[in-house]
Each structure stands twice: as structure tokens, then as C-alpha cells.
Coordinates of C-alpha atoms in Angstrom, one line a residue:
M493 CA -239.0 -0.4 180.9
R494 CA -237.5 -3.7 180.0
T495 CA -237.8 -4.7 176.3
S496 CA -238.8 -8.2 177.3
A497 CA -242.0 -6.9 178.8
P498 CA -245.2 -6.2 176.8
L499 CA -244.8 -2.8 175.2
R500 CA -247.4 -0.2 175.7
R501 CA -245.7 3.0 177.0
K502 CA -247.0 4.1 180.4
L503 CA -248.6 7.6 180.5
I504 CA -248.0 9.4 183.7
S505 CA -250.2 12.2 184.9
V506 CA -249.0 14.7 187.4
A507 CA -249.9 12.2 190.2
A508 CA -242.7 -11.7 152.1
V509 CA -240.1 -13.0 148.8
S510 CA -242.9 -14.5 146.6
A511 CA -245.9 -13.5 144.5
A512 CA -249.1 -15.5 145.0
L513 CA -252.1 -16.0 142.9
F514 CA -255.2 -13.8 143.5
T515 CA -257.7 -16.5 144.6
A516 CA -256.7 -18.6 141.6
A517 CA -257.7 -22.2 141.5
T518 CA -256.7 -22.9 137.9
T519 CA -253.0 -23.2 137.0
V520 CA -251.7 -20.0 135.5
A521 CA -248.4 -18.3 134.9
V522 CA -247.1 -16.2 137.9
A523 CA -244.1 -14.0 138.6
H524 CA -240.8 -15.8 138.3
D525 CA -240.2 -15.7 142.1
A526 CA -243.6 -17.3 142.9
P527 CA -243.4 -20.8 144.3
A528 CA -245.3 -23.4 142.3
Q529 CA -248.6 -24.3 144.0
E530 CA -250.9 -27.3 143.5
A531 CA -253.9 -26.4 141.4
A532 CA -257.2 -27.0 143.1
V533 CA -260.0 -29.0 141.4
P534 CA -262.1 -26.3 139.6
T535 CA -265.7 -25.8 140.2
A536 CA -267.7 -23.5 137.9
Q537 CA -269.8 -22.1 140.7
T538 CA -267.0 -20.9 142.9
E539 CA -264.0 -20.1 140.7
A540 CA -264.7 -16.5 139.7
A541 CA -262.5 -14.0 141.5
P542 CA -264.4 -12.1 144.2
G543 CA -266.8 -9.6 142.7
T544 CA -265.8 -10.5 139.2
T545 CA -268.4 -11.5 136.6
A546 CA -266.9 -13.9 134.0
E547 CA -266.6 -12.6 130.4
R548 CA -265.2 -15.8 129.0
L549 CA -265.5 -19.5 129.7
I550 CA -263.0 -22.4 129.3
V551 CA -264.9 -25.5 128.2
G552 CA -263.3 -28.9 128.2
Y553 CA -265.0 -31.6 126.2
K554 CA -264.7 -35.3 126.7
S555 CA -262.2 -37.0 124.3
G556 CA -264.9 -38.7 122.2
A557 CA -266.9 -35.5 121.6
A558 CA -266.7 -33.9 118.1
E559 CA -266.2 -30.5 119.8
A560 CA -263.0 -31.8 121.4
K561 CA -261.3 -31.8 118.0
S562 CA -263.3 -29.6 115.7
N563 CA -263.3 -25.9 116.0
K564 CA -266.4 -25.7 113.8
A565 CA -268.2 -28.1 116.1
A566 CA -267.2 -26.2 119.2
E567 CA -268.4 -23.0 117.5
A568 CA -271.7 -24.5 116.7
D569 CA -272.1 -25.8 120.2
A570 CA -271.4 -22.4 121.7
A571 CA -274.1 -20.9 119.5
A572 CA -276.5 -23.6 120.5
K573 CA -275.8 -23.2 124.2
G574 CA -276.1 -19.4 123.9
K575 CA -279.5 -19.7 122.2
E576 CA -280.7 -22.0 125.0
A577 CA -279.5 -19.5 127.7
G578 CA -280.7 -16.4 125.8
E579 CA -277.2 -15.1 125.3
D580 CA -274.9 -14.5 122.3
L581 CA -271.8 -16.8 122.7
D582 CA -268.8 -16.8 120.5
F583 CA -266.1 -19.5 120.2
Q584 CA -262.7 -17.7 120.3
R585 CA -260.0 -20.3 120.0
R586 CA -258.6 -23.7 120.9
L587 CA -256.3 -23.8 124.0
G588 CA -253.2 -25.8 124.0
S589 CA -254.9 -28.2 126.4
G590 CA -257.6 -28.8 123.8
A591 CA -260.3 -26.9 125.7
A592 CA -262.4 -24.3 123.9
L593 CA -262.4 -20.6 124.9
V594 CA -265.9 -19.1 124.6
D595 CA -266.6 -15.4 124.8
L596 CA -269.8 -14.4 126.7
G597 CA -270.0 -10.9 125.4
E598 CA -270.4 -7.7 127.5
N599 CA -272.6 -6.7 130.4
L600 CA -273.7 -10.1 131.5
T601 CA -274.8 -10.4 135.1
K602 CA -273.7 -13.3 137.4
R603 CA -277.2 -14.8 136.8
D604 CA -276.6 -14.7 133.0
V605 CA -273.2 -16.4 133.4
A606 CA -274.8 -19.1 135.7
D607 CA -277.4 -19.8 133.1
V608 CA -274.7 -20.4 130.4
V609 CA -272.6 -22.5 132.8
A610 CA -275.7 -24.6 133.6
E611 CA -276.2 -25.3 129.9
Y612 CA -272.7 -26.6 129.5
Q613 CA -272.9 -28.6 132.7
A614 CA -276.0 -30.4 131.5
D615 CA -274.2 -31.6 128.4
P616 CA -272.8 -35.1 129.0
Q617 CA -270.1 -34.4 126.4
V618 CA -268.6 -31.6 128.5
A619 CA -265.9 -32.6 131.0
Y620 CA -265.7 -29.2 132.7
V621 CA -266.6 -25.6 132.3
V622 CA -264.8 -22.8 134.3
P623 CA -264.6 -19.0 134.1
D624 CA -261.5 -17.6 132.3
R625 CA -260.5 -15.6 135.3
L626 CA -258.1 -12.7 135.5
N627 CA -255.4 -13.6 137.9
K628 CA -253.3 -11.0 139.7
P629 CA -250.1 -11.3 141.7
L630 CA -250.3 -10.3 145.3
A631 CA -247.5 -7.9 146.0
T632 CA -245.5 -10.1 148.3
P633 CA -242.4 -8.1 149.2
N634 CA -238.7 -8.9 148.7
D635 CA -237.7 -7.5 152.1
T636 CA -235.1 -9.8 153.7
E637 CA -236.8 -10.2 157.0
Y638 CA -240.3 -10.5 155.7
S639 CA -240.4 -14.3 156.2
K640 CA -240.2 -13.6 160.0
Q641 CA -243.3 -11.3 159.9
W642 CA -245.8 -14.0 160.7
D643 CA -248.2 -11.3 161.9
L644 CA -248.8 -10.2 158.3
F645 CA -249.3 -13.4 156.5
E646 CA -249.6 -16.6 158.6
T647 CA -253.0 -18.2 158.2
T648 CA -253.5 -18.9 161.9
A649 CA -253.1 -15.5 163.6
G650 CA -251.7 -13.3 160.8
M651 CA -253.8 -10.4 159.5
N652 CA -253.9 -11.4 155.8
V653 CA -252.1 -8.2 154.8
P654 CA -250.7 -9.3 151.4
G655 CA -254.2 -9.7 150.1
A656 CA -254.9 -6.0 150.8
W657 CA -251.8 -4.9 148.9
D658 CA -253.4 -6.1 145.6
V659 CA -255.8 -3.2 146.1
T660 CA -253.8 -0.5 147.9
T661 CA -250.6 0.2 149.8
G662 CA -251.8 3.3 151.6
S663 CA -250.7 6.0 149.3
G664 CA -252.0 9.5 150.0
V665 CA -252.5 8.9 153.7
T666 CA -250.5 10.2 156.7
V667 CA -250.5 8.3 160.0
A668 CA -249.5 10.3 163.1
V669 CA -247.6 8.1 165.6
I670 CA -248.0 9.8 169.0
D671 CA -245.2 8.2 170.9
T672 CA -241.5 8.6 171.8
G673 CA -240.6 10.2 168.5
Y674 CA -238.4 8.8 165.7
V675 CA -234.8 7.6 165.6
T676 CA -233.2 7.6 162.1
H677 CA -233.6 4.3 160.3
S678 CA -232.9 3.6 156.6
D679 CA -235.8 1.1 156.4
L680 CA -238.2 3.8 157.5
G681 CA -236.8 7.2 156.7
A682 CA -238.3 7.6 153.2
N683 CA -241.8 7.3 154.6
I684 CA -241.3 9.8 157.5
V685 CA -242.8 13.3 157.1
G686 CA -242.6 16.3 159.4
G687 CA -243.8 15.9 162.9
Y688 CA -243.4 17.7 166.2
D689 CA -241.9 17.4 169.7
F690 CA -244.8 18.1 172.1
I691 CA -242.9 17.4 175.3
S692 CA -243.0 20.6 177.3
D693 CA -241.2 19.5 180.5
T694 CA -237.5 19.2 180.1
A695 CA -237.3 16.7 182.9
V696 CA -239.3 14.3 180.6
S697 CA -237.9 15.3 177.2
N698 CA -234.3 14.3 177.8
D699 CA -233.3 16.5 174.9
G700 CA -232.4 19.7 176.8
N701 CA -235.3 21.7 175.6
G702 CA -239.1 22.0 175.4
R703 CA -241.4 21.9 172.4
D704 CA -239.9 22.3 169.0
S705 CA -240.3 21.0 165.4
N706 CA -237.8 18.2 165.9
P707 CA -239.5 14.9 166.9
A708 CA -236.2 13.0 167.2
D709 CA -236.1 10.3 169.8
T710 CA -233.1 11.0 172.1
G711 CA -233.8 8.0 174.2
D712 CA -236.1 7.3 177.2
W713 CA -233.6 5.4 179.4
T714 CA -234.0 5.8 183.1
T715 CA -231.9 5.2 186.3
D716 CA -232.9 3.4 189.5
G717 CA -235.5 5.3 191.4
Q718 CA -235.9 8.0 188.7
C719 CA -239.6 7.5 188.1
S720 CA -240.7 6.2 191.5
A721 CA -239.1 5.0 194.7
D722 CA -239.1 1.4 193.5
W723 CA -238.2 2.1 189.9
T724 CA -235.6 -0.2 188.3
A725 CA -233.4 1.3 185.6
T726 CA -234.3 0.8 182.0
T727 CA -232.6 1.1 178.6
S728 CA -234.0 3.2 175.8
S729 CA -237.0 1.5 174.1
W730 CA -237.1 3.4 170.7
H731 CA -240.8 2.5 171.0
G732 CA -242.1 5.0 168.5
T733 CA -239.7 3.8 165.8
H734 CA -240.8 0.2 166.3
V735 CA -244.5 1.2 166.0
A736 CA -243.8 3.3 163.0
G737 CA -242.0 0.5 161.2
T738 CA -245.0 -1.8 161.6
I739 CA -247.2 0.8 160.0
A740 CA -245.0 2.0 157.1
A741 CA -241.5 0.5 156.9
V742 CA -240.2 1.0 153.4
T743 CA -241.1 -2.2 151.4
N744 CA -239.7 -4.0 148.4
N745 CA -236.3 -2.5 149.0
S746 CA -234.5 -5.8 149.5
K747 CA -233.8 -5.2 153.1
G748 CA -235.4 -5.5 156.5
V749 CA -239.1 -5.6 157.1
A750 CA -242.3 -4.7 155.3
G751 CA -244.8 -2.1 156.5
I752 CA -248.5 -2.8 156.5
A753 CA -249.3 0.5 154.7
Y754 CA -246.0 1.0 153.1
G755 CA -247.3 3.6 150.6
A756 CA -248.4 5.8 153.5
K757 CA -246.4 8.4 155.4
V758 CA -245.7 8.6 159.1
S759 CA -245.7 11.8 161.0
P760 CA -243.9 11.2 164.4
L761 CA -245.2 13.3 167.3
R762 CA -243.1 13.1 170.4
V763 CA -245.0 13.0 173.7
L764 CA -243.3 10.2 175.7
G765 CA -239.9 10.6 177.3
Q766 CA -238.2 9.5 180.5
C767 CA -240.8 8.0 182.8
G768 CA -243.7 8.6 180.3
G769 CA -245.7 11.7 179.2
Y770 CA -248.3 14.1 180.3
D771 CA -252.0 14.1 179.3
S772 CA -251.6 17.8 178.3
D773 CA -248.9 17.1 175.8
I774 CA -250.8 14.1 174.3
I775 CA -254.0 16.2 174.0
D776 CA -252.1 18.9 172.1
A777 CA -250.6 16.2 169.8
I778 CA -254.0 14.7 169.1
T779 CA -255.4 18.1 168.2
W780 CA -252.5 19.1 166.0
A781 CA -252.2 15.8 164.2
S782 CA -255.8 16.0 163.1
G783 CA -255.6 19.5 161.8
G784 CA -256.6 21.5 164.8
T785 CA -254.8 24.6 166.2
V786 CA -252.4 24.5 169.1
S787 CA -251.2 27.8 170.5
G788 CA -247.5 28.4 169.8
V789 CA -247.2 25.5 167.4
P790 CA -247.1 26.2 163.6
A791 CA -250.0 24.9 161.5
N792 CA -249.7 21.2 160.6
T793 CA -248.8 20.7 156.9
N794 CA -249.1 16.9 157.3
V795 CA -252.6 16.4 158.7
A796 CA -253.1 12.8 159.6
K797 CA -256.2 10.8 158.7
V798 CA -255.1 8.1 161.2
I799 CA -253.6 8.5 164.7
N800 CA -251.9 5.7 166.5
M801 CA -251.5 5.9 170.3
S802 CA -249.7 2.9 171.8
L803 CA -249.7 4.4 175.2
G804 CA -252.0 4.7 178.2
G805 CA -252.5 4.7 182.0
G806 CA -254.9 3.7 184.6
G807 CA -258.2 5.4 185.4
A808 CA -261.2 6.7 183.5
C809 CA -261.0 8.6 180.3
S810 CA -260.7 12.3 181.3
S811 CA -263.0 14.9 179.9
A812 CA -260.0 16.7 178.5
T813 CA -258.7 13.6 176.6
Q814 CA -262.2 12.7 175.4
S815 CA -262.8 16.2 174.1
A816 CA -259.5 16.1 172.1
I817 CA -260.3 12.6 170.6
T818 CA -263.9 13.6 169.7
A819 CA -262.7 16.7 168.0
A820 CA -260.1 14.8 166.0
V821 CA -262.7 12.2 164.9
N822 CA -265.1 15.1 163.9
R823 CA -262.3 16.4 161.7
G824 CA -262.2 13.0 159.9
T825 CA -259.2 11.4 161.7
T826 CA -259.5 7.8 162.9
V827 CA -257.9 7.2 166.4
V828 CA -256.4 3.8 167.2
V829 CA -255.2 3.0 170.7
A830 CA -253.6 0.1 172.5
A831 CA -255.9 -1.8 175.0
G832 CA -253.2 -2.1 177.6
N833 CA -250.9 -4.8 179.0
E834 CA -252.2 -5.4 182.5
N835 CA -254.3 -8.5 181.8
Q836 CA -257.3 -6.7 183.2
N837 CA -260.5 -5.2 181.9
A838 CA -259.7 -2.4 179.5
S839 CA -262.4 -0.3 181.0
N840 CA -259.8 0.6 183.7
S841 CA -257.3 1.8 181.1
S842 CA -257.2 5.2 179.3
P843 CA -257.4 6.1 176.4
A844 CA -258.6 2.5 175.7
N845 CA -261.8 3.3 177.5
C846 CA -262.4 6.5 175.7
N847 CA -265.3 6.9 173.2
N848 CA -264.7 7.2 169.5
V849 CA -261.4 5.2 169.5
I850 CA -260.6 1.8 168.0
S851 CA -259.2 -0.1 171.0
V852 CA -257.0 -3.0 170.1
A853 CA -256.2 -6.2 172.1
A854 CA -253.2 -8.3 171.4
L855 CA -253.0 -11.9 170.2
G856 CA -250.1 -14.3 170.3
R857 CA -249.0 -16.4 167.4
S858 CA -251.4 -19.2 168.3
G859 CA -254.3 -16.8 167.8
A860 CA -255.3 -16.7 171.5
K861 CA -255.3 -13.6 173.7
A862 CA -251.7 -12.8 174.7
Y863 CA -251.2 -13.4 178.4
Y864 CA -250.6 -9.7 179.1
S865 CA -253.4 -8.1 177.0
N866 CA -256.3 -6.3 178.4
F867 CA -259.8 -7.4 177.4
G868 CA -263.5 -6.6 177.9
S869 CA -266.3 -4.6 176.3
S870 CA -264.0 -1.6 175.7
V871 CA -262.0 -3.6 173.2
D872 CA -263.1 -3.2 169.6
I873 CA -260.8 -5.6 167.7
A874 CA -257.8 -7.9 168.1
A875 CA -254.6 -7.9 166.1
P876 CA -251.2 -9.7 166.4
G877 CA -249.2 -8.4 169.3
G878 CA -246.8 -11.3 169.9
E879 CA -245.7 -13.4 172.8
T880 CA -242.0 -13.8 173.4
R881 CA -242.0 -15.9 176.6
T882 CA -241.3 -19.1 174.7
T883 CA -239.3 -17.7 171.7
T884 CA -238.5 -14.2 170.6
A885 CA -239.6 -15.2 167.0
N886 CA -243.2 -15.2 168.3
G887 CA -242.9 -11.4 168.8
I888 CA -243.5 -8.6 166.3
L889 CA -240.4 -7.7 164.3
S890 CA -239.8 -4.1 163.4
T891 CA -237.3 -1.2 163.1
L892 CA -235.2 -0.3 166.1
N893 CA -231.9 1.0 167.4
T894 CA -229.1 -0.6 169.4
G895 CA -228.5 2.3 171.7
T896 CA -229.0 1.6 175.4
Q897 CA -229.2 5.3 176.2
G898 CA -228.7 7.6 173.2
P899 CA -229.0 6.5 169.5
S900 CA -226.5 4.1 168.1
S901 CA -226.8 1.8 165.1
E902 CA -230.1 0.9 163.4
T903 CA -231.3 -2.7 163.9
Y904 CA -234.5 -4.8 164.0
K905 CA -236.0 -6.4 167.1
Y906 CA -238.9 -8.5 168.2
Y907 CA -241.2 -6.7 170.7
Q908 CA -244.5 -7.8 172.2
G909 CA -247.5 -5.8 173.6
T910 CA -250.7 -4.1 172.7
S911 CA -248.4 -1.4 171.6
M912 CA -247.5 -3.7 168.7
A913 CA -251.1 -4.7 168.0
A914 CA -252.4 -1.2 167.7
P915 CA -250.2 -0.2 164.7
H916 CA -251.5 -3.2 162.8
I917 CA -255.0 -1.6 162.9
A918 CA -253.6 1.9 162.3
G919 CA -251.9 0.5 159.2
L920 CA -255.1 -1.2 158.1
A921 CA -257.1 2.1 158.6
A922 CA -254.5 3.8 156.3
L923 CA -255.0 1.2 153.6
M924 CA -258.8 1.6 153.9
K925 CA -258.6 5.4 153.7
S926 CA -256.4 5.2 150.7
A927 CA -258.7 2.7 148.9
N928 CA -261.8 4.8 149.7
P929 CA -260.9 8.4 150.8
A930 CA -264.6 9.2 151.6
L931 CA -264.7 6.8 154.5
T932 CA -265.5 8.3 157.9
P933 CA -263.8 7.1 161.1
A934 CA -267.1 5.5 162.1
Q935 CA -267.2 3.6 158.8
I936 CA -263.6 2.5 159.1
E937 CA -264.3 1.1 162.6
S938 CA -267.5 -0.6 161.5
A939 CA -265.8 -2.2 158.4
I940 CA -262.9 -3.5 160.4
K941 CA -265.2 -5.2 162.8
T942 CA -267.7 -6.4 160.2
N943 CA -265.0 -8.0 158.1
S944 CA -263.0 -9.6 161.0
R945 CA -262.7 -13.3 161.4
A946 CA -263.3 -15.4 164.5
L947 CA -260.4 -15.7 166.9
P948 CA -258.3 -18.8 166.2
G949 CA -257.8 -19.2 170.0
T950 CA -259.6 -18.1 173.2
C951 CA -260.0 -14.7 174.8
S952 CA -261.6 -14.9 178.2
G953 CA -263.4 -11.6 178.9
G954 CA -263.7 -10.7 175.2
C955 CA -261.3 -9.3 172.5
G956 CA -263.8 -7.3 170.5
A957 CA -265.2 -8.4 167.1
G958 CA -262.4 -10.8 166.3
L959 CA -259.1 -10.9 164.5
A960 CA -258.9 -8.1 161.9
D961 CA -258.6 -9.3 158.3
A962 CA -256.9 -6.7 156.1
A963 CA -257.6 -8.2 152.7
K964 CA -261.3 -8.8 153.4
T965 CA -261.8 -5.4 154.9
V966 CA -260.0 -3.4 152.2
Q967 CA -261.7 -5.3 149.4
A968 CA -265.1 -4.6 151.1
V969 CA -264.6 -0.8 151.3
S970 CA -263.0 -0.5 147.9
G971 CA -265.7 -2.4 146.1
S972 CA -263.1 -4.9 144.8
S973 CA -265.1 -7.9 146.2
G974 CA -268.6 -6.7 145.6
G975 CA -268.4 -4.6 148.8
S976 CA -270.5 -1.7 149.9
T977 CA -269.3 0.9 147.4
G978 CA -269.9 -1.2 144.3
G979 CA -269.1 -0.2 140.7
T980 CA -265.7 0.7 139.3
T981 CA -263.7 3.3 141.2
F982 CA -261.0 5.7 139.7
T983 CA -258.9 7.5 142.3
S984 CA -256.4 10.3 142.5
T985 CA -254.1 10.3 145.5
S986 CA -251.8 13.1 144.3
A987 CA -251.9 15.9 146.9
L988 CA -252.5 19.4 145.6
S989 CA -252.2 22.6 147.5
I990 CA -255.1 25.1 147.5
P991 CA -253.9 28.7 147.5
D992 CA -255.4 31.1 150.0
N993 CA -258.0 33.4 148.3
G994 CA -256.5 32.5 144.9
S995 CA -257.2 30.8 141.6
A996 CA -259.0 27.5 141.4
V997 CA -256.9 24.3 141.2
D998 CA -257.8 21.2 139.2
S999 CA -257.0 17.6 140.2
P1000 CA -257.5 15.3 137.2
I1001 CA -258.6 11.7 136.9
T1002 CA -258.6 10.0 133.5
V1003 CA -261.3 7.4 133.1
S1004 CA -261.0 4.7 130.5
G1005 CA -262.5 1.3 129.7
R1006 CA -266.1 2.5 130.3
S1007 CA -268.8 2.2 127.7
G1008 CA -271.5 4.9 127.1
N1009 CA -272.3 7.7 129.5
A1010 CA -271.7 8.2 133.1
P1011 CA -274.4 7.1 135.5
S1012 CA -277.2 9.3 136.9
A1013 CA -275.8 8.6 140.4
L1014 CA -272.1 9.2 139.9
Q1015 CA -270.4 9.1 143.3
V1016 CA -267.7 11.7 143.9
G1017 CA -265.6 11.1 147.0
V1018 CA -263.6 14.1 148.3
D1019 CA -260.9 14.3 151.0
I1020 CA -259.7 17.9 151.5
T1021 CA -257.7 19.3 154.4
H1022 CA -258.6 23.0 155.1
T1023 CA -258.6 25.3 158.1
Y1024 CA -262.0 26.9 157.2
R1025 CA -264.0 24.9 154.7
G1026 CA -266.7 27.6 154.4
D1027 CA -264.3 29.4 152.1
L1028 CA -264.2 26.5 149.6
V1029 CA -266.1 26.2 146.3
I1030 CA -265.9 22.6 144.9
D1031 CA -266.9 21.6 141.4
L1032 CA -266.7 18.4 139.3
V1033 CA -265.7 19.2 135.8
A1034 CA -266.7 16.6 133.1
P1035 CA -264.5 15.7 130.1
D1036 CA -266.4 18.2 127.9
G1037 CA -265.9 21.0 130.3
S1038 CA -269.4 21.0 131.9
T1039 CA -269.3 21.8 135.6
Y1040 CA -271.3 20.3 138.5
R1041 CA -271.3 22.2 141.8
L1042 CA -270.6 20.0 144.7
K1043 CA -270.1 22.6 147.4
S1044 CA -270.7 26.3 147.6
A1045 CA -268.9 28.8 149.9
S1046 CA -270.7 29.5 153.1
S1047 CA -269.7 32.1 155.7
S1048 CA -271.7 30.1 158.3
D1049 CA -269.7 26.9 157.8
S1050 CA -266.8 27.5 160.2
A1051 CA -265.6 23.8 160.4
D1052 CA -262.4 22.6 158.9
N1053 CA -261.7 19.8 156.3
V1054 CA -264.0 18.2 153.8
S1055 CA -264.5 14.4 153.8
A1056 CA -267.7 13.7 151.9
T1057 CA -269.2 11.7 149.0
Y1058 CA -271.4 13.7 146.6
T1059 CA -273.9 12.2 144.1
V1060 CA -274.0 13.8 140.6
N1061 CA -276.4 13.1 137.8
A1062 CA -273.8 12.8 135.0
S1063 CA -275.9 10.7 132.7
S1064 CA -275.5 13.3 129.8
E1065 CA -271.7 13.0 130.0
T1066 CA -269.5 10.5 128.2
A1067 CA -267.8 8.3 130.9
N1068 CA -264.4 8.1 129.3
G1069 CA -262.1 11.0 129.4
T1070 CA -260.4 13.3 131.9
W1071 CA -262.6 14.5 134.8
K1072 CA -261.4 17.1 137.2
L1073 CA -262.1 18.1 140.8
R1074 CA -261.9 21.9 140.8
V1075 CA -261.4 23.7 144.2
Q1076 CA -261.1 27.4 144.9
D1077 CA -260.5 29.2 148.2
T1078 CA -262.7 32.4 148.0
A1079 CA -261.5 34.3 151.1
A1080 CA -258.3 35.2 152.9
Q1081 CA -256.5 33.7 155.9
D1082 CA -257.0 30.0 155.4
T1083 CA -255.2 27.3 153.4
G1084 CA -255.4 23.6 152.7
R1085 CA -254.9 20.9 150.1
I1086 CA -256.7 18.2 148.1
N1087 CA -255.5 14.9 149.6
S1088 CA -257.4 12.6 147.3
W1089 CA -260.6 12.2 145.5
K1090 CA -262.4 9.4 143.5
L1091 CA -265.1 8.7 141.0
T1092 CA -267.3 5.5 141.4
F1093 CA -269.3 4.5 138.4

């Protein structure tokens, strides 16, 4: 394979540095490394941050108004406006600009705020009235090559990733990269966890042995005629390392590139070697990555909630491959695949044409379908994949190695292909799962599609729902923009082992800033990896020690893992305090861990 070609490894069968304002239109102080930006003209109806109900207003009076100079007059005016709107308003202080800061009290709805704003807008002595919004810096990284990662932040065809980092960076989630393995790289190593080498044929593995626990990429270089009669020699691609870097390169370390879900971990699973990789090895990797059992392979201690497969071949999705994918999804793992690079209908490419996967087409920097990308009804979503025909800078920059055969020095390089587009979606799925651990694979796919934006360019034949938008999607599933979950969410992403047939373990969440009691429909999202969930007893423990049974043990429940949201009537409990998720394994032979859990009020 030549690195200038679109990258999506062929499967063979036996035949950036700045901080930006969070939707801020008014001028506010930002981090010292943020560039100054021109303030937009404020409009009271549109300036509240997404999902935020204003608690205070900034009121500017015209220069001739008594309220512009007299605090007592401004206080009296606030009281009068509140009386008209049916609310209790309180003048707080005079700003340096001369405007008045007015407190609206607690528990006002957006309709209440609109009524108060309308009272001020109707006053001819009021120059402007705007919400006193809470602004947040978007975690734009300091990585030295971040400015070249147009795919993350450019407004045309970028995926709006920095806006998602204000909510989550992917902590608590493992992504399995089923690919060529991993070659050591200092901008990625801290986010690599244990994987496996699933290549069983030594003619493919190029490492002198069969399956083992070392997923190191020894190189996939080939010689003339090695893979077919007309095969042209290729240098090593280090493909899996490039894919992994897009997903979770170490970020804010003042070097290299930024990963989309840089708080997540990557488990490298090696299935592709010289000339490609067999279906059978890939099927075992899918099974093992998602927590299933593979004969002769130790149990997976880094079960993945997301799988990325930037690989494929021609033909229909085989029953064997489909069975493995369906089982992985049923265990709660989202499967993301590349659509293919043949500029043809993706229905002719597997696993892009399998059911229960998120199939990803590639866009160039202009936002149009990349010339090589597959298309059609099998495609679910589009993401940046790059086009390097005109300039390499239009490709996707990620972690790599300089070795032409075996490993040499670490480096960074631009690649193009649906192989590069897929990990953008895998990274987004990891962000979503971190923000809302109870999400199912179907909900993740649906949210990515629903919150995508129209393609900036054209895609003859269809590129799915549109261009994925990371910020909009993450905000929707986390409830941070008035999305589907609603309320305030408190999350624990600290993994905790569950001993086999042992004592119960408690995972705590401390809730603060709430008033009164918990709701009668408290949502408890639970994400647990376990090899036999029927053994598990799960309780919610309130701050006063009261317990609420979420799940009982059941010998008839032989499935594995728990990914669910439970509803608890906790209206008799004080909301603030330390809540606990208590989990106990009540029978021998099976183990697991609490990955994460959350409370949504």
C-alpha cells in the first residue's frame, strides 16, 4: 500500500493553542492565551448559553435616565419591573460600565425570564437588557501541531470537536482499534491500554509467531508479487497507530497532535499484517474487544465500549461477521467502520454493509465527498477523511513512524481515506459514552445522525445523515444544551473492580448545589462490565444510608454486562450529599468492574 493512496486497509479472505468563549456574545475576560474577538451586538432573546436559564440580567439605561446614575432609582425600577412580571427582582450592584446588575431569584423558567426581559425592553429609558451569562473556556489544546488539524475545528468541514471538550474528553471509555497494532509513540503511549495480537497465520503476522498478548505493529511492508501476481511492493503503513492517534492522542502536552477523545483509552487489537488479515481473526477480535469469550485467549480486562474498524473488503457481509458484530452491539459496544475507498456504492463493501454498524464516508477539506470515498444507502454519516491530491495539508495529521519496514523513529504524517474518517466517529462515540454512560449503541448512532449538519459540499450517491457535529451531539446526549436527558447530571468515571463472590463495593458521587429533596423520578445510569450479570445485585445508597434496589440477582439471566438507566423515587431523600452505587457479585466464577455511573436530577 502506498501512503499517498486513500487509507482503508484491505481485508483478504482465503480467496488548538487558544481558549475560546462558550457561545459568548458579550465581552468577557478569557484565558490569557485566548485571542481577542470582536463582541457581537447583544440581543436579549438569543444570548443565554444553550440550555441555560438566566439568573441575573445586565440592564443598561440611557444616559438621561435617573436609573443610569442612581442606585436607589435602579433598585426601585427593578422592584417595579418585577411586580409587573410577577417576580421578585433585586438590584445587586452597579457595573463599571454604568449598567445595573439585577438578580432574578431562583427557579425561574425561561418563560419567566422572558416576561421580565419584556418589561425592561418596553421601557423607553432602557438602552439594552441582556442575561448575565456564565462563560466557559473551550479546552483548546496547546499541542504544537494542533493548528494543522483542520478536521477538528475548521468551520467548513471540521467536526466542531473543541465545543465537545467543554463537556467531556472521553474519560472512562476504552476504544478498541482493530487494525495493524500499535507502534510506540510518545504522543499516544499514555493512552494505550492492553490489547492483543489476533493474527494466527505467521505468513501474515510478520512477527515470527501467532497469537499472543503483544499487539506491537512490526510493520506490514511487502515485496513485489507478495500478495498477488501484479502486486507492487509497499512500505509499512503504521496504519493502526495513525487511527489511534486521531481517537486519543495525548493532548495539552505541548507537543504533536490532539486526540478527539483524549481522555479515553485505546486498546490496540492486531488483525492486519502483510497483505491484510483474515475474517476469522477479525471476528475473534470483535468478540474479545466487546467482552465476549475467545477460546485460548485470556479474558479481556479492558472491555471496549467503542470499536473502530478502518478495514474492509469486497462482497456481502458474511453471516459470521454479522453474528460477531450483532453480539458485540448486544453487549453494549458501538461498532464504527470505514465505508471504503473504491468510489463505489458501499453496499458492495464489508463490513460497511453489515447491520448494526456506523458506516462512515470521508469528506475533503472543502466539505464535499472525497474523490475516493464510497457512498450510498449503507453509509450512516460523513466525517473528515482528507484529500491530499492538491496538498498534503488537506489530509488528516496523526501519529506515525518513519520506518519503511520495521519501526524506526516516531513522527507525524498526513493520511487520507475512510480509514481516517472512521476514527473521528469512534472518538465522538467515546465522548458521548463518557458524557452519558447509559447510552446504547443504537442511541449513539441515532444521536450522531440527528445532530449532524448538512454537508458543506456535494456527495453524489449519498453520504448518510450529513457531517457529524461533535459539540452539538455531545451537548444533546449530556443534557448540557437542553437535550434529551435534561436536568443536572453528576457522573463518576472512576473504574472499580467487582470481586468474584465477594463483598459489595461502593462507588461514590457527591452531589452539591441542589436545593431540597431528590426527584420522584431520579435517573440512575449504570455501566458495568461483567461476564455473568445474573450474579449481580445493584443498589443505590442515599446520603442517609437508605438503599434502593436497582437490580436483583437472577440465575436465569445469563447475559453479560449491565448498561441501563433505572428510575428511582427518591423524593424523601435530601439531594445534596454522597450517593453510592453498591454492587455485589453473589456467586463464584465471574468477575467484572463498575466502569461509570451517573445521577440525573
